[in-house]
Every structure is written in structure tokens, then in C-alpha cells.
């Protein structure tokens, strides 16, 4: 395969610099011996395999007679997680960056902007990824094209990433049984793999929504700079008088058009569904296979809610990660309410097509989804 992203978009973001910056800045992982590291990797692989059977039996998303496309399990370090996500970003952002490259080439001073902008953006992206790389426990990565380092399933399938040093760090921080915690994490991440392998249209639907969102982006460089200036003022508390209404908005929200907000509403709903479903499955399977699940869940929820420090809280706000925490909570409530009302098989109608996905309003009002999809009301 040729260079991901193509030559046209290469100048907008220096992807190699992003990887180099993140790798240089990434925090060292927990102190483990080589033998202990090998044992952790082997155990995570075993748990990932065992989780596949547990999740399929509980969710009933994939009939026993169907063998879903196999996708690899990659146990990675923090640098490996960074490389996988840069490859994914590079693929997803290619159309937008190509468009910006064309726009920049015809604008006054475009060449000067290009000479510096790609490296600045690469450094900024690298700093962001270095921050995130020490916090992510696992991820089903579906957008990066397959390479020797990032093998993928057939027909555009992704790969399951388990970030071993972060899992070890958190299990020690929470002081929980490490074997139980590793299986618990694998149950959550395996649910995401089941979602994408069991619902063939889901990946393309998500990519289409993301591309629609990016397609609405105003690519005029001066407009982008103005939006970023507004974001910086918001974060610094120096907004012009009369603009206090933006105080609760993240950097992501500050760069959106009305059309983007509509698309983001749909994306928020589907991400809430996916994350909430994973939490629901993790809690449903956990008591049968993870003896200390109640202790793990309680301690992990406390960790999620409070963040590590004031800097961590500020960065979470800037990046919109607080919204992700709400997605776990709101999505899990939606799934639980629907399963309570129409059972697991009734809930699984959510995977029929994009039209049966819940709207953002329905995530908050599960009975509305049941009424629309099942033609019945609560009571």
C-alpha cells in the first residue's frame, strides 16, 4: 500500500513528527520485569479469547451458526497505541486535508502557512496523543489500513488493542485483583469487537457520518485560526463581554457549524449506545466470571469521575472527554431500560440498520425508541 493519506495531505499535518513527539513525551509505564511483562501479555490474550465466548453468549448479537470475521488481538505498549491511532487519523482525515491543501495553495501566504503549519500541527497532535496514550486501557481500532505492524480482519475489519502498561498501572492504582481486572477490561473491549464484527454496516456508517462532519468544516485557514482564537479565549477566561454562554463548551464544540452540530448529535447517540452497551455487557457477564467485579466496578467508577489532577480535569474539558464520561452513563441507562422493557432480543433490533439506531433524544428517553422501533409504549 502507498503512503497513507497521500502526498497532497502530507503537508497539512506532519504525521511522522506527531508519532515522534508523542513517543518522546509519553510517560514511562509501570515498573515490571521482563518475565512479568510476558506473563501479562499472555494473560491478556487468554482473557480476550475467553471474553469472546462470554460476550457472544450474553449479547446474542451473533447466531451460533454464524462465524464472524476474525480480527486480531494486539497487546501493545503506549507507543504502539499512538502509532495505531495516527494511522487511523491519517486515513479518516485524508479527504479534509486534501481539501484544505487545495484551498491553502490558492490563498495568499499559503506556502508560508504550509511550511510551518504541518510541523506545528504534528507537534500538537503528538502532545495530545502522548497525554491520551497513558489513559486508554483498550480500543477497537477500525479505520487504520492493514500493515505488518497493524494486521486487521478480512473485508476492512479492524483490530482489538489492549494497552498492557496502562492496564497494569490502573490495577495497581486501584489495588484490585490483577487477574480479575484484566478479564473485566477484556469483556468491555471484546464487546466493541463484537459490535463491529456482528454488525457489518456499522463501520461504514460511522465513517460516513465522520466524513459528513468533516465535509461541513470551513476550510478557510483564517476562519480556522479565528475559531481557534475563540477557543483559546474561552479557555483563558478572556472572552469578550456577552459571550459567557460558551463557558461550558469544549474545543471540539467551538469549531462547529449548525450542520456539524446536527451530525455530532447523531454521532454522540451512536457512541453513547456503543459505550453504554459495553458497560452493560461488562456488568452482566462480570458476576459470573469475575469474582471481585463489584469492588472493581466501584473503584473504577470513582477513578473515572474524579480524574487524576486539576490539569487532567482541564484537559478533559478541553478535549471534550467529559462528554465521553456522560456517554458511558447515559448509554448504559438506555441499554438497561430497553432490555428491561423488551428483552435482549428486542434490544438487538437496534443493530438492524442505521434507521434503528437511537437518536440523541431517545438515548435520554428510551421509551421513545421502544415506541418507534417496536410500535409500543411503556405501561
CSV table of C-alpha atoms in Angstrom, one decimal:
chain,number,residue,atom,x,y,z
A,1,UNK,CA,0.0,0.0,0.0
A,2,UNK,CA,1.2,3.5,-0.8
A,3,UNK,CA,1.8,6.1,1.9
A,4,UNK,CA,-1.4,6.5,3.9
A,5,UNK,CA,-3.0,9.9,3.3
A,6,UNK,CA,-1.2,10.6,0.0
A,7,UNK,CA,1.3,13.3,-0.8
A,8,UNK,CA,-1.4,16.0,-1.1
A,9,UNK,CA,-2.4,15.9,2.6
A,10,UNK,CA,1.1,15.3,3.9
A,11,UNK,CA,1.9,19.0,4.2
A,12,UNK,CA,-1.1,19.8,6.4
A,13,UNK,CA,0.0,17.5,9.2
A,14,UNK,CA,3.5,16.1,9.7
A,15,UNK,CA,2.3,12.7,10.8
A,16,UNK,CA,5.9,11.3,11.4
A,17,UNK,CA,6.5,14.3,13.7
A,18,UNK,CA,3.3,13.6,15.5
A,19,UNK,CA,4.5,10.0,16.2
A,20,UNK,CA,8.0,11.1,17.2
A,21,UNK,CA,6.6,13.8,19.5
A,22,UNK,CA,4.2,11.5,21.2
A,23,UNK,CA,6.8,8.8,21.6
A,24,UNK,CA,9.3,11.2,23.1
A,25,UNK,CA,6.8,12.7,25.6
A,26,UNK,CA,4.9,9.5,26.6
A,27,UNK,CA,5.2,8.7,30.2
A,28,UNK,CA,7.1,5.6,31.2
A,29,UNK,CA,5.0,2.6,32.1
A,30,UNK,CA,4.9,0.8,35.5
A,31,UNK,CA,8.0,-0.9,36.6
A,32,UNK,CA,7.7,-4.6,35.6
A,33,UNK,CA,10.3,-7.3,35.0
A,34,UNK,CA,10.6,-8.9,31.5
A,35,UNK,CA,9.1,-12.1,32.8
A,36,UNK,CA,6.2,-10.3,34.4
A,37,UNK,CA,5.6,-8.3,31.2
A,38,UNK,CA,5.5,-11.6,29.1
A,39,UNK,CA,3.0,-13.1,31.6
A,40,UNK,CA,0.7,-10.0,31.4
A,41,UNK,CA,0.7,-10.2,27.6
A,42,UNK,CA,-0.1,-13.9,27.6
A,43,UNK,CA,-2.9,-13.5,30.2
A,44,UNK,CA,-4.5,-10.6,28.2
A,45,UNK,CA,-4.5,-12.8,25.1
A,46,UNK,CA,-6.2,-15.6,27.0
A,47,UNK,CA,-8.8,-13.3,28.5
A,48,UNK,CA,-9.5,-11.8,25.2
A,49,UNK,CA,-10.2,-15.2,23.7
A,50,UNK,CA,-12.4,-16.2,26.7
A,51,UNK,CA,-14.3,-12.9,26.6
A,52,UNK,CA,-15.3,-13.6,23.0
A,53,UNK,CA,-17.4,-16.6,24.1
A,54,UNK,CA,-18.8,-14.8,27.2
A,55,UNK,CA,-19.9,-11.7,25.2
A,56,UNK,CA,-21.4,-13.7,22.3
A,57,UNK,CA,-23.5,-15.8,24.7
A,58,UNK,CA,-24.7,-12.8,26.7
A,59,UNK,CA,-25.5,-10.4,23.9
A,60,UNK,CA,-26.9,-12.9,21.4
A,61,UNK,CA,-25.9,-10.5,18.7
A,62,UNK,CA,-24.2,-13.2,16.5
A,63,UNK,CA,-26.1,-16.5,16.0
A,64,UNK,CA,-24.2,-19.6,17.0
A,65,UNK,CA,-24.3,-20.8,13.4
A,66,UNK,CA,-22.5,-17.7,12.1
A,67,UNK,CA,-18.8,-17.3,12.3
A,68,UNK,CA,-17.9,-13.6,12.3
A,69,UNK,CA,-14.8,-12.2,10.6
A,70,UNK,CA,-11.8,-12.9,12.8
A,71,UNK,CA,-9.9,-9.8,13.9
A,72,UNK,CA,-6.5,-9.8,15.6
A,73,UNK,CA,-5.9,-9.0,19.2
A,74,UNK,CA,-2.8,-6.8,19.6
A,75,UNK,CA,-1.3,-6.3,23.1
A,76,UNK,CA,0.6,-3.0,22.7
A,77,UNK,CA,2.6,-0.5,24.7
A,78,UNK,CA,1.8,3.2,24.7
A,79,UNK,CA,3.9,3.9,21.6
A,80,UNK,CA,2.1,1.1,19.8
A,81,UNK,CA,-1.3,2.7,20.6
A,82,UNK,CA,0.0,6.1,19.4
A,83,UNK,CA,1.1,4.6,16.0
A,84,UNK,CA,-2.2,2.8,15.5
A,85,UNK,CA,-4.2,5.9,16.2
A,86,UNK,CA,-2.0,8.1,14.0
A,87,UNK,CA,-2.6,5.6,11.2
A,88,UNK,CA,-6.4,5.8,11.8
A,89,UNK,CA,-6.5,9.6,12.0
A,90,UNK,CA,-4.4,9.8,8.8
A,91,UNK,CA,-6.9,7.7,6.9
A,92,UNK,CA,-10.1,9.3,8.2
A,93,UNK,CA,-8.8,12.9,7.8
A,94,UNK,CA,-7.4,12.4,4.3
A,95,UNK,CA,-10.4,13.9,2.4
A,96,UNK,CA,-10.5,17.0,4.7
A,97,UNK,CA,-6.7,17.6,4.5
A,98,UNK,CA,-6.7,17.2,0.7
A,99,UNK,CA,-9.4,19.8,0.5
A,100,UNK,CA,-7.5,22.2,2.9
A,101,UNK,CA,-4.3,21.6,0.8
A,102,UNK,CA,-6.1,22.8,-2.3
A,103,UNK,CA,-7.6,25.8,-0.5
A,104,UNK,CA,-4.3,26.8,1.0
A,105,UNK,CA,-2.5,26.6,-2.3
A,106,UNK,CA,-4.7,29.3,-3.8
A,107,UNK,CA,-4.7,31.6,-0.7
A,108,UNK,CA,-2.2,34.5,-0.1
A,109,UNK,CA,0.7,33.3,2.0
A,110,UNK,CA,-0.4,29.7,1.6
A,111,UNK,CA,3.1,28.4,1.1
A,112,UNK,CA,4.4,30.1,4.2
A,113,UNK,CA,1.4,28.7,6.2
A,114,UNK,CA,2.2,25.2,4.8
A,115,UNK,CA,5.9,25.3,5.7
A,116,UNK,CA,5.2,25.9,9.3
A,117,UNK,CA,1.7,24.6,9.9
A,118,UNK,CA,2.3,21.0,9.2
A,119,UNK,CA,5.0,20.7,11.8
A,120,UNK,CA,3.1,22.8,14.4
A,121,UNK,CA,0.1,20.6,13.9
A,122,UNK,CA,2.2,17.5,14.1
A,123,UNK,CA,3.7,18.6,17.4
A,124,UNK,CA,0.3,19.5,18.8
A,125,UNK,CA,-1.2,16.2,17.8
A,126,UNK,CA,1.8,14.4,19.3
A,127,UNK,CA,1.3,16.2,22.6
A,128,UNK,CA,-2.4,15.2,22.6
A,129,UNK,CA,-1.7,11.6,21.9
A,130,UNK,CA,1.1,11.4,24.5
A,131,UNK,CA,-1.5,12.6,27.1
A,132,UNK,CA,-4.1,10.1,26.0
A,133,UNK,CA,-1.7,7.2,25.5
A,134,UNK,CA,-1.3,6.7,29.2
A,135,UNK,CA,-5.0,6.6,29.9
A,136,UNK,CA,-6.5,4.3,27.3
A,137,UNK,CA,-6.9,0.7,28.5
A,138,UNK,CA,-8.1,-0.8,25.3
A,139,UNK,CA,-9.7,0.1,22.0
A,140,UNK,CA,-11.3,-1.5,18.9
A,141,UNK,CA,-9.4,0.4,16.1
A,142,UNK,CA,-11.2,0.1,12.8
A,143,UNK,CA,-10.0,2.8,10.5
A,144,UNK,CA,-6.3,2.3,10.0
A,145,UNK,CA,-5.5,0.2,6.9
A,146,UNK,CA,-3.7,-3.1,7.5
A,147,UNK,CA,0.1,-3.2,7.7
A,148,UNK,CA,2.6,-5.7,9.0
A,149,UNK,CA,2.6,-3.8,12.4
A,150,UNK,CA,-1.2,-3.4,12.3
A,151,UNK,CA,-2.8,-6.5,10.9
A,152,UNK,CA,-6.6,-6.4,10.5
A,153,UNK,CA,-9.5,-8.7,9.9
A,154,UNK,CA,-10.9,-9.5,6.5
A,155,UNK,CA,-13.0,-7.1,4.4
A,156,UNK,CA,-11.9,-4.0,6.2
A,157,UNK,CA,-12.1,-5.3,9.7
A,158,UNK,CA,-10.1,-3.7,12.5
A,159,UNK,CA,-8.1,-4.9,15.4
A,160,UNK,CA,-8.5,-5.1,19.2
A,161,UNK,CA,-5.8,-3.1,21.0
A,162,UNK,CA,-5.1,-3.8,24.7
A,163,UNK,CA,-2.6,-1.4,26.2
A,164,UNK,CA,-0.8,-3.6,28.7
A,165,UNK,CA,1.2,-0.9,30.7
A,166,UNK,CA,-2.0,1.1,31.3
A,167,UNK,CA,-3.9,-1.9,32.5
A,168,UNK,CA,-1.1,-2.8,34.9
A,169,UNK,CA,-0.9,0.8,36.1
A,170,UNK,CA,-4.6,1.1,36.8
A,171,UNK,CA,-4.9,-2.3,38.5
A,172,UNK,CA,-2.1,-1.3,40.9
A,173,UNK,CA,-3.6,2.2,41.4
A,174,UNK,CA,-7.0,0.7,42.3
A,175,UNK,CA,-5.4,-2.1,44.4
A,176,UNK,CA,-7.7,-4.7,42.8
A,177,UNK,CA,-7.1,-8.4,41.9
A,178,UNK,CA,-5.0,-8.1,38.7
A,179,UNK,CA,-6.3,-11.3,37.1
A,180,UNK,CA,-9.9,-10.2,37.6
A,181,UNK,CA,-9.3,-6.7,36.4
A,182,UNK,CA,-7.6,-7.9,33.2
A,183,UNK,CA,-10.6,-10.1,32.3
A,184,UNK,CA,-13.0,-7.3,33.2
A,185,UNK,CA,-11.3,-4.9,30.8
A,186,UNK,CA,-11.2,-7.5,28.1
A,187,UNK,CA,-15.0,-8.0,28.5
A,188,UNK,CA,-15.6,-4.3,27.7
A,189,UNK,CA,-13.3,-4.2,24.7
A,190,UNK,CA,-14.5,-7.5,23.4
A,191,UNK,CA,-18.0,-6.1,23.3
A,192,UNK,CA,-16.8,-3.4,21.0
A,193,UNK,CA,-15.2,-6.0,18.7
A,194,UNK,CA,-18.5,-8.0,18.7
A,195,UNK,CA,-20.4,-4.8,17.8
A,196,UNK,CA,-18.3,-4.2,14.7
A,197,UNK,CA,-17.9,-7.8,13.6
A,198,UNK,CA,-21.5,-8.7,14.3
A,199,UNK,CA,-23.0,-5.5,12.6
A,200,UNK,CA,-21.3,-5.4,9.1
A,201,UNK,CA,-22.7,-1.9,8.2
A,202,UNK,CA,-21.6,-0.2,11.5
A,203,UNK,CA,-18.0,0.7,10.4
A,204,UNK,CA,-19.1,2.2,7.1
A,205,UNK,CA,-21.9,4.1,8.8
A,206,UNK,CA,-19.6,5.7,11.3
A,207,UNK,CA,-17.1,6.6,8.7
A,208,UNK,CA,-19.8,8.2,6.6
A,209,UNK,CA,-21.0,10.3,9.5
A,210,UNK,CA,-17.4,11.4,10.3
A,211,UNK,CA,-16.8,12.3,6.7
A,212,UNK,CA,-20.1,14.3,6.6
A,213,UNK,CA,-19.0,16.1,9.7
A,214,UNK,CA,-15.6,16.9,8.2
A,215,UNK,CA,-17.2,17.9,4.9
A,216,UNK,CA,-19.0,20.6,6.7
A,217,UNK,CA,-15.8,22.1,8.0
A,218,UNK,CA,-15.0,25.6,6.8
A,219,UNK,CA,-11.5,25.1,5.4
A,220,UNK,CA,-10.5,28.7,5.0
A,221,UNK,CA,-7.3,28.9,7.1
A,222,UNK,CA,-8.2,32.4,8.5
A,223,UNK,CA,-11.6,31.1,9.7
A,224,UNK,CA,-9.9,28.1,11.3
A,225,UNK,CA,-7.4,30.4,13.1
A,226,UNK,CA,-10.3,32.6,14.3
A,227,UNK,CA,-12.2,29.6,15.7
A,228,UNK,CA,-9.0,28.5,17.5
A,229,UNK,CA,-8.5,32.0,18.9
A,230,UNK,CA,-12.1,31.9,20.3
A,231,UNK,CA,-11.3,28.6,21.8
A,232,UNK,CA,-8.2,29.9,23.4
A,233,UNK,CA,-10.1,32.9,24.8
A,234,UNK,CA,-12.7,30.6,26.2
A,235,UNK,CA,-10.0,28.5,28.0
A,236,UNK,CA,-8.2,31.6,29.3
A,237,UNK,CA,-11.4,33.1,30.7
A,238,UNK,CA,-10.9,36.2,28.5
A,239,UNK,CA,-13.9,36.0,26.2
A,240,UNK,CA,-15.4,39.3,25.0
A,241,UNK,CA,-18.2,40.6,27.2
A,242,UNK,CA,-21.5,39.0,26.4
A,243,UNK,CA,-20.1,35.6,25.3
A,244,UNK,CA,-20.3,33.9,28.7
A,245,UNK,CA,-22.6,31.3,27.2
A,246,UNK,CA,-19.7,29.4,25.7
A,247,UNK,CA,-18.0,28.8,29.0
A,248,UNK,CA,-19.2,25.2,29.2
A,249,UNK,CA,-18.2,24.2,25.6
A,250,UNK,CA,-15.2,22.2,24.7
A,251,UNK,CA,-12.7,22.9,22.0
A,252,UNK,CA,-14.5,20.4,19.7
A,253,UNK,CA,-17.8,22.2,20.1
A,254,UNK,CA,-16.3,25.7,19.4
A,255,UNK,CA,-15.4,24.8,15.9
A,256,UNK,CA,-18.8,23.5,14.7
A,257,UNK,CA,-21.3,24.8,12.2
A,258,UNK,CA,-25.1,24.2,12.7
A,259,UNK,CA,-24.9,21.3,10.2
A,260,UNK,CA,-22.0,19.8,12.1
A,261,UNK,CA,-23.9,20.0,15.4
A,262,UNK,CA,-26.7,18.0,13.8
A,263,UNK,CA,-24.2,15.3,12.7
A,264,UNK,CA,-22.5,15.4,16.0
A,265,UNK,CA,-25.8,14.7,17.7
A,266,UNK,CA,-26.1,11.5,15.7
A,267,UNK,CA,-22.5,10.5,16.4
A,268,UNK,CA,-23.0,11.2,20.1
A,269,UNK,CA,-26.0,9.0,20.1
A,270,UNK,CA,-24.3,6.0,18.5
A,271,UNK,CA,-21.2,6.4,20.6
A,272,UNK,CA,-23.3,6.5,23.7
A,273,UNK,CA,-25.0,3.3,22.5
A,274,UNK,CA,-21.7,1.5,21.9
A,275,UNK,CA,-20.0,2.6,25.1
A,276,UNK,CA,-23.2,2.1,27.2
A,277,UNK,CA,-23.7,-1.4,25.7
A,278,UNK,CA,-20.1,-2.3,26.5
A,279,UNK,CA,-20.6,-1.3,30.1
A,280,UNK,CA,-23.9,-3.1,30.3
A,281,UNK,CA,-22.4,-6.3,29.0
A,282,UNK,CA,-19.4,-6.0,31.2
A,283,UNK,CA,-21.7,-5.7,34.3
A,284,UNK,CA,-23.9,-8.5,33.0
A,285,UNK,CA,-21.2,-11.0,32.4
A,286,UNK,CA,-18.9,-9.9,35.2
A,287,UNK,CA,-20.6,-11.5,38.2
A,288,UNK,CA,-20.4,-15.0,36.6
A,289,UNK,CA,-16.7,-14.8,35.6
A,290,UNK,CA,-15.1,-12.0,37.6
A,291,UNK,CA,-15.3,-12.8,41.4
A,292,UNK,CA,-14.3,-9.3,42.5
A,293,UNK,CA,-16.4,-7.4,39.9
A,294,UNK,CA,-18.3,-5.3,42.5
A,295,UNK,CA,-15.1,-3.9,44.0
A,296,UNK,CA,-13.5,-3.3,40.6
A,297,UNK,CA,-16.6,-1.5,39.3
A,298,UNK,CA,-17.0,0.8,42.3
A,299,UNK,CA,-13.3,1.8,42.4
A,300,UNK,CA,-13.1,2.2,38.6
A,301,UNK,CA,-16.2,4.4,38.6
A,302,UNK,CA,-14.7,6.6,41.3
A,303,UNK,CA,-11.5,6.9,39.2
A,304,UNK,CA,-13.5,7.8,36.1
A,305,UNK,CA,-15.4,10.5,37.9
A,306,UNK,CA,-12.7,12.4,39.6
A,307,UNK,CA,-9.8,12.4,37.2
A,308,UNK,CA,-6.1,12.4,38.3
A,309,UNK,CA,-5.5,16.1,38.8
A,310,UNK,CA,-6.6,19.6,38.1
A,311,UNK,CA,-4.5,19.5,34.9
A,312,UNK,CA,-6.2,16.3,33.9
A,313,UNK,CA,-9.6,17.8,34.5
A,314,UNK,CA,-8.7,20.9,32.5
A,315,UNK,CA,-7.5,18.7,29.6
A,316,UNK,CA,-10.6,16.5,29.8
A,317,UNK,CA,-12.7,19.6,29.5
A,318,UNK,CA,-10.7,21.0,26.6
A,319,UNK,CA,-10.8,17.7,24.6
A,320,UNK,CA,-14.5,17.0,25.3
A,321,UNK,CA,-13.6,13.9,27.4
A,322,UNK,CA,-16.2,14.8,30.0
A,323,UNK,CA,-18.8,14.2,27.3
A,324,UNK,CA,-17.4,10.7,26.8
A,325,UNK,CA,-17.9,10.0,30.5
A,326,UNK,CA,-21.6,11.0,30.1
A,327,UNK,CA,-21.8,8.7,27.1
A,328,UNK,CA,-20.9,5.7,29.3
A,329,UNK,CA,-23.5,6.7,31.9
A,330,UNK,CA,-26.3,7.7,29.5
A,331,UNK,CA,-25.8,4.9,27.1
A,332,UNK,CA,-25.7,2.3,29.8
A,333,UNK,CA,-29.0,3.6,31.2
A,334,UNK,CA,-30.6,3.5,27.7
A,335,UNK,CA,-29.5,-0.1,27.2
A,336,UNK,CA,-30.6,-1.3,30.6
A,337,UNK,CA,-34.0,0.4,30.2
A,338,UNK,CA,-34.7,-1.1,26.8
A,339,UNK,CA,-33.6,-4.6,27.8
A,340,UNK,CA,-35.8,-4.3,30.9
A,341,UNK,CA,-38.8,-3.4,28.7
A,342,UNK,CA,-38.3,-5.6,25.6
A,343,UNK,CA,-35.6,-8.1,26.5
A,344,UNK,CA,-32.2,-8.7,24.9
A,345,UNK,CA,-33.6,-9.8,21.6
A,346,UNK,CA,-35.8,-6.8,21.5
A,347,UNK,CA,-32.9,-4.5,22.2
A,348,UNK,CA,-30.9,-6.2,19.5
A,349,UNK,CA,-33.2,-4.7,16.9
A,350,UNK,CA,-31.1,-1.6,17.4
A,351,UNK,CA,-28.5,-3.3,15.1
A,352,UNK,CA,-30.9,-3.8,12.2
A,353,UNK,CA,-29.9,-0.7,10.2
A,354,UNK,CA,-28.8,2.9,10.7
A,355,UNK,CA,-32.6,3.8,10.9
A,356,UNK,CA,-33.0,1.7,14.1
A,357,UNK,CA,-30.1,3.4,15.9
A,358,UNK,CA,-31.3,5.7,18.8
A,359,UNK,CA,-31.4,9.4,18.3
A,360,UNK,CA,-29.7,11.7,20.9
A,361,UNK,CA,-33.2,12.4,22.3
A,362,UNK,CA,-34.0,8.7,22.5
A,363,UNK,CA,-30.8,7.9,24.4
A,364,UNK,CA,-32.3,10.2,27.2
A,365,UNK,CA,-35.8,8.7,26.7
A,366,UNK,CA,-35.5,5.0,26.0
A,367,UNK,CA,-39.3,4.6,25.9
A,368,UNK,CA,-39.4,6.8,22.8
A,369,UNK,CA,-37.0,4.4,21.0
A,370,UNK,CA,-39.1,1.4,22.0
A,371,UNK,CA,-42.3,3.1,20.7
A,372,UNK,CA,-40.7,4.0,17.4
A,373,UNK,CA,-39.0,0.7,16.7
A,374,UNK,CA,-41.3,-1.8,18.4
A,375,UNK,CA,-44.5,0.2,18.0
A,376,UNK,CA,-45.4,0.0,21.7
A,377,UNK,CA,-45.4,2.3,24.6
A,378,UNK,CA,-44.3,1.8,28.2
A,379,UNK,CA,-47.0,0.5,30.5
